[in-house]
mmCIF file of C-alpha atoms in Angstrom:
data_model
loop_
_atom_site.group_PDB
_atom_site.id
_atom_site.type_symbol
_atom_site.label_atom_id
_atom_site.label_comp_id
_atom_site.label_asym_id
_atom_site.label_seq_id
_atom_site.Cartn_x
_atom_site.Cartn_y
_atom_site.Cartn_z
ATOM 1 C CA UNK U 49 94.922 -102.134 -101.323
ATOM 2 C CA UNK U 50 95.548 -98.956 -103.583
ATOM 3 C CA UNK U 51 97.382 -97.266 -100.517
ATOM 4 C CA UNK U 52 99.631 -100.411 -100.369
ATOM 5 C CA UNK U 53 100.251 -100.500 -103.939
ATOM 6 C CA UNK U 54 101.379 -96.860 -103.512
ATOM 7 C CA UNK U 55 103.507 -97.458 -100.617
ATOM 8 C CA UNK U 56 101.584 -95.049 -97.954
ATOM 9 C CA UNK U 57 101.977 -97.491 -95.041
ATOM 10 C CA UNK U 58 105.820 -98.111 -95.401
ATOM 11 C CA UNK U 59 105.955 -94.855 -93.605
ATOM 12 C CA UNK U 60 102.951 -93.961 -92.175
ATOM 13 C CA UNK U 61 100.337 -95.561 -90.384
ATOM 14 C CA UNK U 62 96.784 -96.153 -90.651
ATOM 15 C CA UNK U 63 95.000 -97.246 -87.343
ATOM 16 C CA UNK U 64 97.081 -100.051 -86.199
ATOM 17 C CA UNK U 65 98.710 -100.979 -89.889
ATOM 18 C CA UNK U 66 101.997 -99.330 -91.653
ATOM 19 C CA UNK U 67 105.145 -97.689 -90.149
ATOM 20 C CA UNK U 68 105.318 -95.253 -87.545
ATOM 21 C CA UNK U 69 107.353 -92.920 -89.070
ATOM 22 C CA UNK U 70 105.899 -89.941 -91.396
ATOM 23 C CA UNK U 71 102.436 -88.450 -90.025
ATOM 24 C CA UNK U 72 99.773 -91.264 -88.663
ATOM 25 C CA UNK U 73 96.928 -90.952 -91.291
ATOM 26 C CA UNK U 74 94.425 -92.137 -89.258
ATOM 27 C CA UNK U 75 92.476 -89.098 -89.716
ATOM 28 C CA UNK U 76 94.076 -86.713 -92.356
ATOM 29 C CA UNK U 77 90.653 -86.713 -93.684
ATOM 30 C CA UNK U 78 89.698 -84.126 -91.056
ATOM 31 C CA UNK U 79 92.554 -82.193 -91.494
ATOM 32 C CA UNK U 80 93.005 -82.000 -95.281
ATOM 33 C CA UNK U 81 90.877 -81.417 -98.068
ATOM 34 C CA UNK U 82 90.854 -83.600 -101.084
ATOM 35 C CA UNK U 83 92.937 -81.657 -103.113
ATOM 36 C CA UNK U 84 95.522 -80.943 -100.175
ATOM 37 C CA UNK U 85 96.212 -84.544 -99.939
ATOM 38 C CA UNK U 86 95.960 -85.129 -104.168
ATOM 39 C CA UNK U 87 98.557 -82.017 -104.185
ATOM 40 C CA UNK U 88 100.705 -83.624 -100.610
ATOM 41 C CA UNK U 89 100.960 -86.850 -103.053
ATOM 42 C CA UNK U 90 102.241 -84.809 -106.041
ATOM 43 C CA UNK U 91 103.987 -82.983 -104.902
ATOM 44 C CA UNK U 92 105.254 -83.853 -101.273
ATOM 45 C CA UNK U 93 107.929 -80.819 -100.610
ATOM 46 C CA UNK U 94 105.529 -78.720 -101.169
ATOM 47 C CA UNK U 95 104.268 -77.908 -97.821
ATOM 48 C CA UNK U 96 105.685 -80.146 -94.602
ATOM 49 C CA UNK U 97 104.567 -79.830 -91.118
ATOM 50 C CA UNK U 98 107.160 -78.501 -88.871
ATOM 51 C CA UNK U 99 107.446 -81.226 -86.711
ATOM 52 C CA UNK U 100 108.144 -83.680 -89.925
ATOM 53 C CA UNK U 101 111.113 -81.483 -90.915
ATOM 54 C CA UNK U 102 113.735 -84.249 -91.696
ATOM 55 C CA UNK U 103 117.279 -83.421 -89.947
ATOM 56 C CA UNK U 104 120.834 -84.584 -90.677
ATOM 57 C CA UNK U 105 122.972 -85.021 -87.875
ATOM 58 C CA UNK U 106 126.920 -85.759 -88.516
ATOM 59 C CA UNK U 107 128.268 -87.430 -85.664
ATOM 60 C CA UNK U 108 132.228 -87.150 -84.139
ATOM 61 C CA UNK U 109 132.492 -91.198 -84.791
ATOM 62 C CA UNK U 110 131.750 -90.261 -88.747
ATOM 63 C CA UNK U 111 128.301 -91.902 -88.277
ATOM 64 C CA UNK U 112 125.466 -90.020 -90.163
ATOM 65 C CA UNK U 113 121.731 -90.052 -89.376
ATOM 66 C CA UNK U 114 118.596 -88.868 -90.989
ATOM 67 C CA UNK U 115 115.056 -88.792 -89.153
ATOM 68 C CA UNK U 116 112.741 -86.514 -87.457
ATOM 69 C CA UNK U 117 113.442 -84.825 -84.098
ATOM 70 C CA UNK U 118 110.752 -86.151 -81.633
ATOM 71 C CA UNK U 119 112.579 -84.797 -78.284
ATOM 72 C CA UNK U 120 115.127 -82.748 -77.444
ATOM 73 C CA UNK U 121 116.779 -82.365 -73.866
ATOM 74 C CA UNK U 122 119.992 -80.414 -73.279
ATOM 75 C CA UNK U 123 121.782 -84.002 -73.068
ATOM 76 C CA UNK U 124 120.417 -85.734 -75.694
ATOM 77 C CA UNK U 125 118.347 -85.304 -78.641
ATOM 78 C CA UNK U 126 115.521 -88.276 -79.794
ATOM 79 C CA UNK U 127 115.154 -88.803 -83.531
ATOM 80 C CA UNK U 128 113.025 -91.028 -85.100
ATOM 81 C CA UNK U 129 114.121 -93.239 -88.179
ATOM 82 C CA UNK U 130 113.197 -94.068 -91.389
ATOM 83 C CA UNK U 131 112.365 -98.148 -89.625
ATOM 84 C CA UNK U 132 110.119 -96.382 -87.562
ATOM 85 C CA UNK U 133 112.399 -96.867 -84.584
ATOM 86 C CA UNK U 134 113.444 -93.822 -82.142
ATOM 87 C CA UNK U 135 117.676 -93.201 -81.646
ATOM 88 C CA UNK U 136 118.853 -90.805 -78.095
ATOM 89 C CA UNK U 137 121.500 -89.056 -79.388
ATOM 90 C CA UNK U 138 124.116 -87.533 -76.797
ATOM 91 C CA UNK U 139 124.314 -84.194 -77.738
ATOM 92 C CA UNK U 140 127.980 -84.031 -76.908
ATOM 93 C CA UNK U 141 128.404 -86.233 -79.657
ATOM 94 C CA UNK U 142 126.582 -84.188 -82.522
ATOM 95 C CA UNK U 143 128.641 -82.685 -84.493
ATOM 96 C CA UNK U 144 126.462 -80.951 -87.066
ATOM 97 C CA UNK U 145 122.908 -80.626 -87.383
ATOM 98 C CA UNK U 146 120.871 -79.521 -91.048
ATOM 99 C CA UNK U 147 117.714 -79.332 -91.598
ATOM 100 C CA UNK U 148 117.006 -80.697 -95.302
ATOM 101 C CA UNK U 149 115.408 -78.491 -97.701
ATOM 102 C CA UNK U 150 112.938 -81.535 -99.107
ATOM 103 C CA UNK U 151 110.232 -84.249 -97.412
ATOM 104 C CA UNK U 152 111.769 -87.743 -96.811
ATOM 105 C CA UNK U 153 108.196 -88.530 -98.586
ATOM 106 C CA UNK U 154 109.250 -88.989 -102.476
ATOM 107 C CA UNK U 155 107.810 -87.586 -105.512
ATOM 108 C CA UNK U 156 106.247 -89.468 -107.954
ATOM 109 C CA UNK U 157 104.192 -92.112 -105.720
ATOM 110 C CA UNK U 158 101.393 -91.819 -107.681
ATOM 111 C CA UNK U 159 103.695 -92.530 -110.933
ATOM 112 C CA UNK U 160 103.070 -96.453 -110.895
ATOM 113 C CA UNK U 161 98.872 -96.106 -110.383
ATOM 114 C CA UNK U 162 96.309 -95.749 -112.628
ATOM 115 C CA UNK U 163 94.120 -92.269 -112.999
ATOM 116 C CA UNK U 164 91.568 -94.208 -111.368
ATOM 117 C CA UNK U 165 93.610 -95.577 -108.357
ATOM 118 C CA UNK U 166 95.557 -92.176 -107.722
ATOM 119 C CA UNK U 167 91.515 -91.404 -107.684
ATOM 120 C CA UNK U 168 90.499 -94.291 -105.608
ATOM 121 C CA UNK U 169 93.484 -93.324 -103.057
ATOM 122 C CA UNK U 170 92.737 -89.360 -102.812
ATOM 123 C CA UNK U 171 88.780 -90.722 -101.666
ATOM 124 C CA UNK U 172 90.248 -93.236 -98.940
ATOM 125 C CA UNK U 173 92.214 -90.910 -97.693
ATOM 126 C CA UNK U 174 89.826 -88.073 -97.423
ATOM 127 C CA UNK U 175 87.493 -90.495 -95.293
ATOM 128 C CA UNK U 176 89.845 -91.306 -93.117
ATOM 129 C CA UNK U 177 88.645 -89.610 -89.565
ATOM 130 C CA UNK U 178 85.314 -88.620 -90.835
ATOM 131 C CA UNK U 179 81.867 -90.161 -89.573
ATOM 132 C CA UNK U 180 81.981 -92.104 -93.303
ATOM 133 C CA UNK U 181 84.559 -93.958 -92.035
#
């Protein structure tokens, strides 16, 4: 309930619940430690996997998207949105490409919990993948 409240699964998913679009959590408790994921929350710029490095792409129509390159081809490049959904691209009709400097994750997630459901959240999380679970 506490990673509801906080909004975790309107990007990411959790077994077969949330939004495929920011890193599947399904078992981020086997890759980070409880205070990587209390400091991921608090601070979500901090450190972002490569392959979650949000891109702008201007296109020659004037159309503008933002998302996270899942495929590239010299034709066409794949980028999945914020609804979780994947857009080809032709390439001949990128215009500009930039990489943006912060996570699509916001700051301040935590903001609307209380000390002991930002707690409660950090402890789900860490289980998540291990034998506990």
């Amino acid at each position: 309930a506490v990673a509801t409240r906080a909004a975790c699964l309107s990007c990411h998913r959790v077994g077969a619940e949330g939004r495929d679009f920011g890193p599947d959590l399904s078992k981020v408790g086997l890759r980070l430690s409880r205070e990587q994921l209390l400091e991921s929350l608090l601070e979500p710029a901090k450190t972002v996997d490569p392959a979650y490095q949000a891109r702008a792409f201007e296109l020659a129509d004037g159309q503008a998207q933002v998302g996270f390159v899942v495929a590239r081809t010299p034709d066409t490049v794949r980028l999945r949105v914020a609804t979780g959904e994947t857009l080809d691209l032709a390439a001949a009709t990128i215009r500009s490409e930039t990489p943006l400097p912060a996570s699509l994750m916001p700051a301040g997630l935590l903001a609307e919990l209380t000390a002991q459901e930002a707690i409660d959240l950090v402890d789900y999380l860490a289980t998540l993948g291990t034998a506990s679970r």
